Short mmCIF file of C-alpha atoms and ligand atoms in Angstrom, two decimals:
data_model
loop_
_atom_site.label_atom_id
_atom_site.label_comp_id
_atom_site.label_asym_id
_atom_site.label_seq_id
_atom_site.Cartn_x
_atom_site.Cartn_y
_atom_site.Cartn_z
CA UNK A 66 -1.16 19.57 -31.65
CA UNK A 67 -4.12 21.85 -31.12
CA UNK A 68 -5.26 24.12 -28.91
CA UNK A 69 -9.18 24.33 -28.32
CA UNK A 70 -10.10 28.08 -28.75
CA UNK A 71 -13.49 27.72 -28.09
CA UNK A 72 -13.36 27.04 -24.48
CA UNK A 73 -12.08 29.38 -21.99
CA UNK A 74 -9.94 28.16 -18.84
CA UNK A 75 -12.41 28.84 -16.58
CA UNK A 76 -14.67 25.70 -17.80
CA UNK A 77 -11.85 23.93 -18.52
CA UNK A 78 -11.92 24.53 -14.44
CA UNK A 79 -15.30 23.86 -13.57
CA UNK A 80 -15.17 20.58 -15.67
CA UNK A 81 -12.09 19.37 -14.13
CA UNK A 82 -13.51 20.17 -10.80
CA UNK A 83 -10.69 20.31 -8.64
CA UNK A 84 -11.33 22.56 -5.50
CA UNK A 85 -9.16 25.32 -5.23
CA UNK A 86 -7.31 24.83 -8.07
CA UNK A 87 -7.73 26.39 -11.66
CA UNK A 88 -6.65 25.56 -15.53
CA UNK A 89 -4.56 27.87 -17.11
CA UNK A 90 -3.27 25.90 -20.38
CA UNK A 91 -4.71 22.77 -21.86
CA UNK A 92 -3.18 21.15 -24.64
CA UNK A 93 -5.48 18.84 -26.75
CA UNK A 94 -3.41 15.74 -28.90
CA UNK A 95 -6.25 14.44 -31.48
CA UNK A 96 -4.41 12.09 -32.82
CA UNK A 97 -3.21 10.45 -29.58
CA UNK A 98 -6.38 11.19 -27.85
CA UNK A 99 -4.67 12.89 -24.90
CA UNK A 100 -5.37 16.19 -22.90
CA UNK A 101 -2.70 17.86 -20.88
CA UNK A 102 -4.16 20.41 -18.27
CA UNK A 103 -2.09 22.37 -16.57
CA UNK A 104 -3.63 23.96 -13.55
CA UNK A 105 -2.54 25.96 -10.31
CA UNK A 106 -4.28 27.72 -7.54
CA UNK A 107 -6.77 29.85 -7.44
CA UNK A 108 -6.48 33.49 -6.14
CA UNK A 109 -6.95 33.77 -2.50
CA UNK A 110 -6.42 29.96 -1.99
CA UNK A 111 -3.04 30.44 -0.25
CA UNK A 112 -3.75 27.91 2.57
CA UNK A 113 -0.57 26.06 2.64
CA UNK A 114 -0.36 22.72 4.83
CA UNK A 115 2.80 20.97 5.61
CA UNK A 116 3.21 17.12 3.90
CA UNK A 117 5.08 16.15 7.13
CA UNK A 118 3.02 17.37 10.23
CA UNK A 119 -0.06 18.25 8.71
CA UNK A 120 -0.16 21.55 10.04
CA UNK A 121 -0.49 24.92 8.74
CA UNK A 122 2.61 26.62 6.94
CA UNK A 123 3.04 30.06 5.61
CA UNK A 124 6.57 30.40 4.59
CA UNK A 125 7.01 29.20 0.29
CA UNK A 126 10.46 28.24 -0.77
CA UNK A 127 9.96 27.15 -4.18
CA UNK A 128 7.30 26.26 -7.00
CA UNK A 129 8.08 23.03 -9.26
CA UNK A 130 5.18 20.65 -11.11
CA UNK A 131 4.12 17.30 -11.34
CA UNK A 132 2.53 15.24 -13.57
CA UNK A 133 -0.60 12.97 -12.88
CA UNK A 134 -3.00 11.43 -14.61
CA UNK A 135 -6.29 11.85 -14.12
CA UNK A 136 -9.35 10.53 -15.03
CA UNK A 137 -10.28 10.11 -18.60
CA UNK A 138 -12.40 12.94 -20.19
CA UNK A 139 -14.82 10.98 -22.59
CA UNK A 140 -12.34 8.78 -25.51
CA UNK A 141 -9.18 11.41 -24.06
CA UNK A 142 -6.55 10.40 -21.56
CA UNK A 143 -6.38 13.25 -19.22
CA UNK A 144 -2.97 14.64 -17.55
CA UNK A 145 -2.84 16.97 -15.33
CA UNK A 146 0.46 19.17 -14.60
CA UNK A 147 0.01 21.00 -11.18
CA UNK A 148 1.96 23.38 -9.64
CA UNK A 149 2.78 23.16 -6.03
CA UNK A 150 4.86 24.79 -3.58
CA UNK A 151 7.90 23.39 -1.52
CA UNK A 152 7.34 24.93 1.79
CA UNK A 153 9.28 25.64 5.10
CA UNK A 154 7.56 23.69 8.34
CA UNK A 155 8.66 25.04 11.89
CA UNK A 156 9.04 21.51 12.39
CA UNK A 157 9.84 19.78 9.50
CA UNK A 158 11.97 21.72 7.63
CA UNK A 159 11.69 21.96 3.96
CA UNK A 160 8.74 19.97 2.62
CA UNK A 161 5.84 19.68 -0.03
CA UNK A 162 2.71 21.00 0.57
CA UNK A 163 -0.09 18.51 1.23
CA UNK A 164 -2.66 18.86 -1.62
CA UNK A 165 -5.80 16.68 -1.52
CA UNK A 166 -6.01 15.19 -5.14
CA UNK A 167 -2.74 14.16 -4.47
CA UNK A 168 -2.67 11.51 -1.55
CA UNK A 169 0.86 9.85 -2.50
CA UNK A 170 4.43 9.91 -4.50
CA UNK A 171 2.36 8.12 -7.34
CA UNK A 172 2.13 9.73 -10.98
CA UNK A 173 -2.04 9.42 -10.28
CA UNK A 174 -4.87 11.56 -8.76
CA UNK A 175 -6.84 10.20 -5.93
CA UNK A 176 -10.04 9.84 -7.43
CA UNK A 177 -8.24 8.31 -10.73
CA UNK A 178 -6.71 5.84 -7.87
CA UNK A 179 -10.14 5.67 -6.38
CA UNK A 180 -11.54 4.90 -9.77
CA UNK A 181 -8.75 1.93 -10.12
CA UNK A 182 -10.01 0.64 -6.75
CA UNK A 183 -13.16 0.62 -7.10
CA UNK A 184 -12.50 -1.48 -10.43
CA UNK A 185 -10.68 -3.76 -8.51
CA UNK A 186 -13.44 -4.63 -6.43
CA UNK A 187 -15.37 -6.79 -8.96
CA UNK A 188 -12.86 -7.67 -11.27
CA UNK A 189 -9.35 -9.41 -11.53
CA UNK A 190 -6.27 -7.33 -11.69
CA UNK A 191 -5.51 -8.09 -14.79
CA UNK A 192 -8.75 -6.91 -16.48
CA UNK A 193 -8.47 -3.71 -14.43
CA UNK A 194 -4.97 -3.51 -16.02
CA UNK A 195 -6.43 -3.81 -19.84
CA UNK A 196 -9.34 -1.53 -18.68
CA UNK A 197 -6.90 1.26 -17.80
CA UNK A 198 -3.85 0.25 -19.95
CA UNK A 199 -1.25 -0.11 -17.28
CA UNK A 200 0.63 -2.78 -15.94
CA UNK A 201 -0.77 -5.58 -13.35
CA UNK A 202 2.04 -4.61 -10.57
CA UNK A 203 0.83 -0.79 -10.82
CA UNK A 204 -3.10 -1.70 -10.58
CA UNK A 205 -2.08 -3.65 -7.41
CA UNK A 206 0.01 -0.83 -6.10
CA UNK A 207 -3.10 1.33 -6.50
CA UNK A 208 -5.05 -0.89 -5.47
CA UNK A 209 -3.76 -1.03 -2.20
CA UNK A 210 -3.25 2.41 -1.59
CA UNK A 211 -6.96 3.08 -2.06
CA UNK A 212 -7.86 0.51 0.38
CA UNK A 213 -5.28 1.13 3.04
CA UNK A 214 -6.99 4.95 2.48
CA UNK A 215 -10.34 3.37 3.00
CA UNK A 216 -9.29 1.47 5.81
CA UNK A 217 -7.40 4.29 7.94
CA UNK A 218 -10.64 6.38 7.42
CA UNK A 219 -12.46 4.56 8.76
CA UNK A 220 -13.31 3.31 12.76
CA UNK A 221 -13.35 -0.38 12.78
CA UNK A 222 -16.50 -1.29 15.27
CA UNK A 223 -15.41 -2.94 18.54
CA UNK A 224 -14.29 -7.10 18.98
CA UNK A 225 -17.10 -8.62 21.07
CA UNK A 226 -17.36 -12.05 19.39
CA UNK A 227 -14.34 -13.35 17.50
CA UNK A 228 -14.11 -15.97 14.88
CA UNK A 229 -10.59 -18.20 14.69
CA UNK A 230 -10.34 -19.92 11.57
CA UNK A 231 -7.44 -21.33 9.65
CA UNK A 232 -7.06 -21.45 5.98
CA UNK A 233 -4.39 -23.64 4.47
CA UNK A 234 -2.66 -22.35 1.51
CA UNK A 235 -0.89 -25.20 0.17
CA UNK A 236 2.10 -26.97 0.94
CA UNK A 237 4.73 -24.58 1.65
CA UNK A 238 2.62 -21.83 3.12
CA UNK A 239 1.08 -23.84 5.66
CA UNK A 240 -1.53 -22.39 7.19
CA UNK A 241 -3.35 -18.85 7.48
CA UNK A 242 -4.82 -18.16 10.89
CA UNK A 243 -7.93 -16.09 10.72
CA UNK A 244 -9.30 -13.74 13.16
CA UNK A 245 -12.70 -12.33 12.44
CA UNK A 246 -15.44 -9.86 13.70
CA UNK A 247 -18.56 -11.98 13.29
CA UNK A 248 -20.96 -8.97 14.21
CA UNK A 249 -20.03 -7.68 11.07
CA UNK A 250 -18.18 -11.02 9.15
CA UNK A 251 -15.40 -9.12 8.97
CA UNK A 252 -11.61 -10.54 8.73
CA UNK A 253 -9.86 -8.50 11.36
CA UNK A 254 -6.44 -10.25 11.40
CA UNK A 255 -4.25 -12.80 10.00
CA UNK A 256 -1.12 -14.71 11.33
CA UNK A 257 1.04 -17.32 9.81
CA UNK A 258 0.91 -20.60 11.03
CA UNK A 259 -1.55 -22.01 13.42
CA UNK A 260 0.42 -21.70 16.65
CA UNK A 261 -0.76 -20.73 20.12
CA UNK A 262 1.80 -18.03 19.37
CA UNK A 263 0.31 -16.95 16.24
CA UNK A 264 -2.92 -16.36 18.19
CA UNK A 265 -0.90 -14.77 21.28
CA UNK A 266 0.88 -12.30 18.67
CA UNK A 267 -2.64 -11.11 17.78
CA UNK A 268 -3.93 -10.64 21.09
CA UNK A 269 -0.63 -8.58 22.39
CA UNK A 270 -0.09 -6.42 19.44
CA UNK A 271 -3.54 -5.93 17.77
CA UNK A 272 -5.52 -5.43 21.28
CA UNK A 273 -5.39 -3.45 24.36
CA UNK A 274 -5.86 -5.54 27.34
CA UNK A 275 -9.42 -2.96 27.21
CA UNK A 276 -9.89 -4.67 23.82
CA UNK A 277 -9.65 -8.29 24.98
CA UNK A 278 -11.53 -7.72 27.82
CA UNK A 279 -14.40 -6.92 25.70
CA UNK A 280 -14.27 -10.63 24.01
CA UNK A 281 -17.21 -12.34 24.99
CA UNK A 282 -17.27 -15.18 23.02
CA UNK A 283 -14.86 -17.16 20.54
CA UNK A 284 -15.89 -19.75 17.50
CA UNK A 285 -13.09 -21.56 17.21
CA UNK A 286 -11.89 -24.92 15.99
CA UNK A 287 -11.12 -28.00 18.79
CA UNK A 288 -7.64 -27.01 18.45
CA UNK A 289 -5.37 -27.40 21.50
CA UNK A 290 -3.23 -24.37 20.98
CA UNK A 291 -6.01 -21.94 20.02
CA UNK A 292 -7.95 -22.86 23.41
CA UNK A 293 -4.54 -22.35 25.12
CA UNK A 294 -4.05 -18.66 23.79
CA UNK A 295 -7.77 -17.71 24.10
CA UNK A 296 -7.60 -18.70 28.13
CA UNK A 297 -4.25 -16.49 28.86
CA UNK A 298 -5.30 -13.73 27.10
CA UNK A 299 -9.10 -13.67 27.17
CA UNK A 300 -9.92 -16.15 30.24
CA UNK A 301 -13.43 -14.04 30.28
CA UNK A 302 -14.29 -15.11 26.83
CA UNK A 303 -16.77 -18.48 26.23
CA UNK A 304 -15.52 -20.52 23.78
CA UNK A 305 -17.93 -22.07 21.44
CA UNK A 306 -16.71 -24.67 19.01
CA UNK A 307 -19.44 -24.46 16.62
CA UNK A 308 -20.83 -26.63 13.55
CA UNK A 309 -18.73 -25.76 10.69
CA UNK A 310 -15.49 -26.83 12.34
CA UNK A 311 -17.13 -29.84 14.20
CA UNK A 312 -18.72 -30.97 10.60
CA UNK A 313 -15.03 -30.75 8.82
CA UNK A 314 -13.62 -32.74 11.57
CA UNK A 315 -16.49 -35.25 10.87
CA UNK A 316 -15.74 -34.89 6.96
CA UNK A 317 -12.35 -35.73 7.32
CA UNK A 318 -13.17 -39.07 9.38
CA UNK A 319 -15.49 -39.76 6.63
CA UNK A 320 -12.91 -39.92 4.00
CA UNK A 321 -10.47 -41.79 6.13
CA UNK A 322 -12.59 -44.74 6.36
CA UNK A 323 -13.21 -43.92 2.72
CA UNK A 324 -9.14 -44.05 2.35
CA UNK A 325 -9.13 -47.59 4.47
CA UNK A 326 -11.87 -49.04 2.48
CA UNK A 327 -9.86 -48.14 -0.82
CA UNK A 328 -6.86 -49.91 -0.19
CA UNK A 329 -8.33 -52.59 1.95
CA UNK A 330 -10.56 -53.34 -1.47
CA UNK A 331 -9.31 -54.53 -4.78
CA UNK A 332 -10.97 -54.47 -8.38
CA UNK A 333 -14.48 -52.80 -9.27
CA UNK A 334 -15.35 -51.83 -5.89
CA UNK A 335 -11.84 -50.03 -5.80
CA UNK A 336 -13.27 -47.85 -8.88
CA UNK A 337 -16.62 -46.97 -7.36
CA UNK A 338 -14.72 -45.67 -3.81
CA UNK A 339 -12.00 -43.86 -6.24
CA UNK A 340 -12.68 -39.96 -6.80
CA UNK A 341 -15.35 -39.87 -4.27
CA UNK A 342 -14.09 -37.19 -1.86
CA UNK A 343 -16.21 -34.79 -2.59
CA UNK A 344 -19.05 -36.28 -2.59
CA UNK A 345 -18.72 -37.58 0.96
CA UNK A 346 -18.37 -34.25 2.23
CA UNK A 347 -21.74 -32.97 0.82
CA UNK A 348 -24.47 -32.59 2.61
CA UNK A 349 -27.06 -34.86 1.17
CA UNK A 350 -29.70 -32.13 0.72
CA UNK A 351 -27.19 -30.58 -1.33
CA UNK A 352 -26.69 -33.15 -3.69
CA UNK A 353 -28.30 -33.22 -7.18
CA UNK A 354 -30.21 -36.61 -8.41
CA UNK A 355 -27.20 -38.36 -10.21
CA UNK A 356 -24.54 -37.20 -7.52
CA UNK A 357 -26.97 -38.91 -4.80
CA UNK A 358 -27.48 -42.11 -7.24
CA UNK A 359 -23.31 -42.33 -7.25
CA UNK A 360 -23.98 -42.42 -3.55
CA UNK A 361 -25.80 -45.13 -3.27
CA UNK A 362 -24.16 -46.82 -5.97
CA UNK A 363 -21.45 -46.64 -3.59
CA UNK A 364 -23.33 -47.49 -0.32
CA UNK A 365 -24.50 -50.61 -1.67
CA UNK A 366 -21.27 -52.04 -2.61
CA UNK A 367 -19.39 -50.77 0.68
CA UNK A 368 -21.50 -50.45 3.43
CA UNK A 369 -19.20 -49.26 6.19
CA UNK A 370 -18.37 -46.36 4.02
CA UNK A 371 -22.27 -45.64 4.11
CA UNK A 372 -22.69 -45.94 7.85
CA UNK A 373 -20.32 -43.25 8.45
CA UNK A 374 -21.80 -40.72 6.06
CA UNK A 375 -25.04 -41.55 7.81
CA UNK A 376 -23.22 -40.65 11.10
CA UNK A 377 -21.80 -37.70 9.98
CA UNK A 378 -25.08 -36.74 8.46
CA UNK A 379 -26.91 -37.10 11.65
CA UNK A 380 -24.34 -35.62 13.76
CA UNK A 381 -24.84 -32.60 11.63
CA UNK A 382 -28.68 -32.11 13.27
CA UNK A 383 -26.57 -32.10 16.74
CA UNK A 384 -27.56 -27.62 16.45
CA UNK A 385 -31.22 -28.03 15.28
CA UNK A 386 -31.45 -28.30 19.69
CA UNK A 387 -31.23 -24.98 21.64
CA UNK A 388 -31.60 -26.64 24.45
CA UNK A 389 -28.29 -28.17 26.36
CA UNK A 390 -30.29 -31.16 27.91
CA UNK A 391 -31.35 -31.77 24.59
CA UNK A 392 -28.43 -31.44 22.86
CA UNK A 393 -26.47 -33.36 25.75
CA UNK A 394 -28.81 -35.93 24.62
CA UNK A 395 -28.92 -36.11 21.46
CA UNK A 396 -25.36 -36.41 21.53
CA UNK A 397 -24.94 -39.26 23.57
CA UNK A 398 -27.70 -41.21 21.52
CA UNK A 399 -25.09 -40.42 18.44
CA UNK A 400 -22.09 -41.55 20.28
CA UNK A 401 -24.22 -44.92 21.64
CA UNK A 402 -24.74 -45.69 17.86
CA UNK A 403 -20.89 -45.90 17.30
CA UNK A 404 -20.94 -49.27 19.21
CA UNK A 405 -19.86 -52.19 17.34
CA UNK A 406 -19.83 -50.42 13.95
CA UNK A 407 -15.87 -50.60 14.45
CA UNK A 408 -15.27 -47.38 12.64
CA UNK A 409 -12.11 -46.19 13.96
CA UNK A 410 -11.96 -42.74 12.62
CA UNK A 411 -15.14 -42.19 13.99
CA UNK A 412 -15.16 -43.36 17.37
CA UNK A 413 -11.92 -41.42 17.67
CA UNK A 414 -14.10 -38.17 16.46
CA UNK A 415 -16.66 -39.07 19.10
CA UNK A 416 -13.69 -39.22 22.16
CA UNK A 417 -12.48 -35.77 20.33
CA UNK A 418 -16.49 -34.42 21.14
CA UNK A 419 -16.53 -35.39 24.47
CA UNK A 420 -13.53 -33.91 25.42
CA UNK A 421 -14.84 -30.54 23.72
CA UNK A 422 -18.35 -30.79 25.43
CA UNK A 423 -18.24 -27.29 27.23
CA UNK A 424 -17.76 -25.55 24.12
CA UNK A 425 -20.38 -27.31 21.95
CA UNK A 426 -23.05 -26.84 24.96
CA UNK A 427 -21.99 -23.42 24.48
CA UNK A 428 -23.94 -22.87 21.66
CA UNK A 429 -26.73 -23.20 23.10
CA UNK A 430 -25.62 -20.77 26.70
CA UNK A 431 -24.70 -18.04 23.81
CA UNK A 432 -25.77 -16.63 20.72
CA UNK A 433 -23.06 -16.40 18.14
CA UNK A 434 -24.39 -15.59 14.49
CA UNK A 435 -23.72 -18.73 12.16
CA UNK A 436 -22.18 -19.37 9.16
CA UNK A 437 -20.27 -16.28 9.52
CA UNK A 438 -16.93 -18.38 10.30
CA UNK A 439 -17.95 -20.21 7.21
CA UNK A 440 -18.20 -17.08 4.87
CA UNK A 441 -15.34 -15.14 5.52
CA UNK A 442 -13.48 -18.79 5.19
CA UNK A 443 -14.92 -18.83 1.45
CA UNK A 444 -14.55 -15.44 1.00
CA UNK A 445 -10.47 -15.20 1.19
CA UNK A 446 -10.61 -18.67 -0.39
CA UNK A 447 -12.68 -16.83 -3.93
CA UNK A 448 -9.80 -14.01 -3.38
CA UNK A 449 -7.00 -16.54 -3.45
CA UNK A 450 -8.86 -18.17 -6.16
CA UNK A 451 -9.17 -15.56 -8.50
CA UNK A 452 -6.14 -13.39 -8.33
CA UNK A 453 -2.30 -14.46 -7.78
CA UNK A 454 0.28 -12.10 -5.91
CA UNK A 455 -1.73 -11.94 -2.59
CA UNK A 456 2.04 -12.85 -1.17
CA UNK A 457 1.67 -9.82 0.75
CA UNK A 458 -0.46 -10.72 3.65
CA UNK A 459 -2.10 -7.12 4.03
CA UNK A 460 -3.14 -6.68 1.17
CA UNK A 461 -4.85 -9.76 0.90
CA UNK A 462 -6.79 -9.08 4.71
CA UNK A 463 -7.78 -5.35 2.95
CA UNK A 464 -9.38 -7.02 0.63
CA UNK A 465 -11.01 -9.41 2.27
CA UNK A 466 -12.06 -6.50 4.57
CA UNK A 467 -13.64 -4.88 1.87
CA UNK A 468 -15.30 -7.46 0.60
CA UNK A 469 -16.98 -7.82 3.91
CA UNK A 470 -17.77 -4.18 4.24
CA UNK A 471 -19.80 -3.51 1.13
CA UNK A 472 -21.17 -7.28 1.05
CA UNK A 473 -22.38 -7.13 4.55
CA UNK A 474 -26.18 -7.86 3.43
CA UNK A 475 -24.91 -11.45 2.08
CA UNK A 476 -23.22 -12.15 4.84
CA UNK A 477 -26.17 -11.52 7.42
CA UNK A 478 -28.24 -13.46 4.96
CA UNK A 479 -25.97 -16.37 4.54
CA UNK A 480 -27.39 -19.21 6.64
CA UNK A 481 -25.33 -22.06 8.39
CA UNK A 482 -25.14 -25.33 6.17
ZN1 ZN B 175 5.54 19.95 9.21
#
């Protein structure tokens, strides 16, 4: 143990930089690289405010300390040992003060929290956790302090134009319902399951009936119980069921009579439909030179399978029209092409289109950004992705919301597919 001579308390102070509050001991370990500080207030700061109410106090009925850490002063882990008062509140009774650098019961400083956070915003938990040399559960603790900070400090701008999306975990999750802001392709809310309750619960305890009245339009996916919940509590609100959900529905039919050709099949043309999922679902323009030569590799030995990725190609340039006559037609033409191709899945995604024609003509009666469904969707999806324990559902949405906050620029940018 040593104790630097050289430097006086007061710029051991001014390099700690804590307002109000002033060094009086340090303690320098060389050997363990560690620096204890021990500070209290400065003279003539003797504004006391209660932990409970927030509000002024005068009355001190004890001093104790605590211990913090703080951040690191160049290779040296930094603690801090502060002394604070335990005060008497009118109307709290006997509390702690309230002291800034110290925003919870946590053995850390805010901005050595804030530093955590903000580590935890481009990297996994677990390399935050090496970085710092604590364990994964207490990065994540401090992780979501700093946001829930960040999140009640801030005012979240108003609903006008919701996104409904739902994201399915797995098999014994189910499904996520998503509600997001796409003015600002922010997540706003999410709700288990994908029941007209789930979306009812949101409506009734997240907005005032102000609030919903406000909604003027809803991207949502042609899903009964969704449209159900949207017309008793927002019956204002146009519903728009745009091209990302539309194109998964017409994804999925593509792989069923991908399914029905594999098992009606045997032998080498069993092999070429095998593994070819993916594929399916790509947009063509998307597709690199060998992926598109597997394509047609495949096409020409099962042409049914090709005639409904064509469809569900072309049904995909059902938004390049803004205009609803247009659209109406070019819609109709699509549907008129299903005749005697005998593709079940299809034809049955055709009936589910015409039954859902308000909403698609809605896109072009009112301008919703796109893609923004479509982002937030991948965004939670890269969170799930790259860290485990997001079994708590706010943290996760915190995230997600911050993520969309300080990425907002790629999510304006981000183009429909
Ligand atoms: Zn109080």
């Amino acid at each position: 143990m040593a104790t630097l001579g050289g430097m006086r308390d007061s710029e051991w102070s001014k390099i700690l930089g804590w307002p109000g509050y002033r060094v009086y001991q340090s303690e320098i370990n060389e050997s363990a690289q560690t620096l204890h500080l021990w500070v209290r207030r400065k003279r003539g700061n003797h504004k006391l405010v209660c932990s409970g109410c927030g509000k002024r106090v005068h009355e001190i009925v004890e001093t104790y300390e605590r211990e913090v850490r703080d951040l690191p002063w160049s290779q040296y882990r930094a603690t801090v040992v502060i002394e604070l008062y335990r005060v008497r509140c009118p109307d709290c009774g006997i509390k702690v003060e309230k002291v800034e650098q110290l925003p919870s019961k946590a053995p850390f400083s805010k901005r050595f929290e804030e530093a955590v956070g903000r580590a935890c915003e481009s990297a996994a938990v677990r390399r935050v956790a090496r970085q710092f040399g604590m364990a994964a559960s207490t990065v994540r603790a401090i992780d979501l302090r700093y946001l829930k900070r960040w999140s009640a400090g801030r005012r979240k701008p108003a609903l006008r134009q919701m996104g409904v999306d739902e994201i399915h975990l797995g098999k014994k999750q189910k499904f996520l319902t998503v509600v997001s802001n796409l003015e600002t392709g922010e997540p706003w809310w999410f709700g288990r399951e994908r029941k007209k309750e789930t979306l009812d619960e949101f409506f009734t305890q997240q907005l005032s009936a102000f609030q919903r009245s406000a909604i003027r339009a809803a991207c949502v996916d042609m899903w009964e119980p969704f449209r159900q919940s949207l017309g008793q509590w927002a019956p204002k609100c146009r519903i728009v069921y745009d091209k990302f959900h539309i194109m998964q529905h017409a994804g999925r039919a593509v792989d069923e009579v991908r399914r029905a050709e594999f098992f009606r099949k045997g032998g080498a043309a069993r092999e070429v439909v095998k593994g070819k999922r993916w594929l399916l679902l790509a947009r063509w323009v998307h597709l690199h030179t060998d992926k598109k030569r597997q394509l047609n590799q495949l096409f020409a030995l099962n042409r049914r399978i090709m005639k409904a990725y064509l469809l569900k190609e072309s049904l995909g340039r059902l938004w390049s029209y803004t205009y609803e006559g247009a659209m109406l037609r070019y819609l109709k033409s699509w549907i008129d092409q299903l005749r005697w191709q005998r593709l079940k899945p299809m034809e049955k995604l055709a009936r589910t289109l015409l039954d859902h024609l308000e909403g698609i003509l809605n896109y072009c009666r009112i301008k919703v950004p796109l893609g923004v469904v479509e982002a937030v969707n991948g965004n939670i999806k890269a969170l799930l992705r790259r860290g485990r324990g997001y079994s708590d559902l706010d943290y996760l949405l915190l995230k997600a919301q911050r993520l969309a906050a300080t990425k907002t620029q790629f999510l304006v940018l981000q183009k429909a597919a």
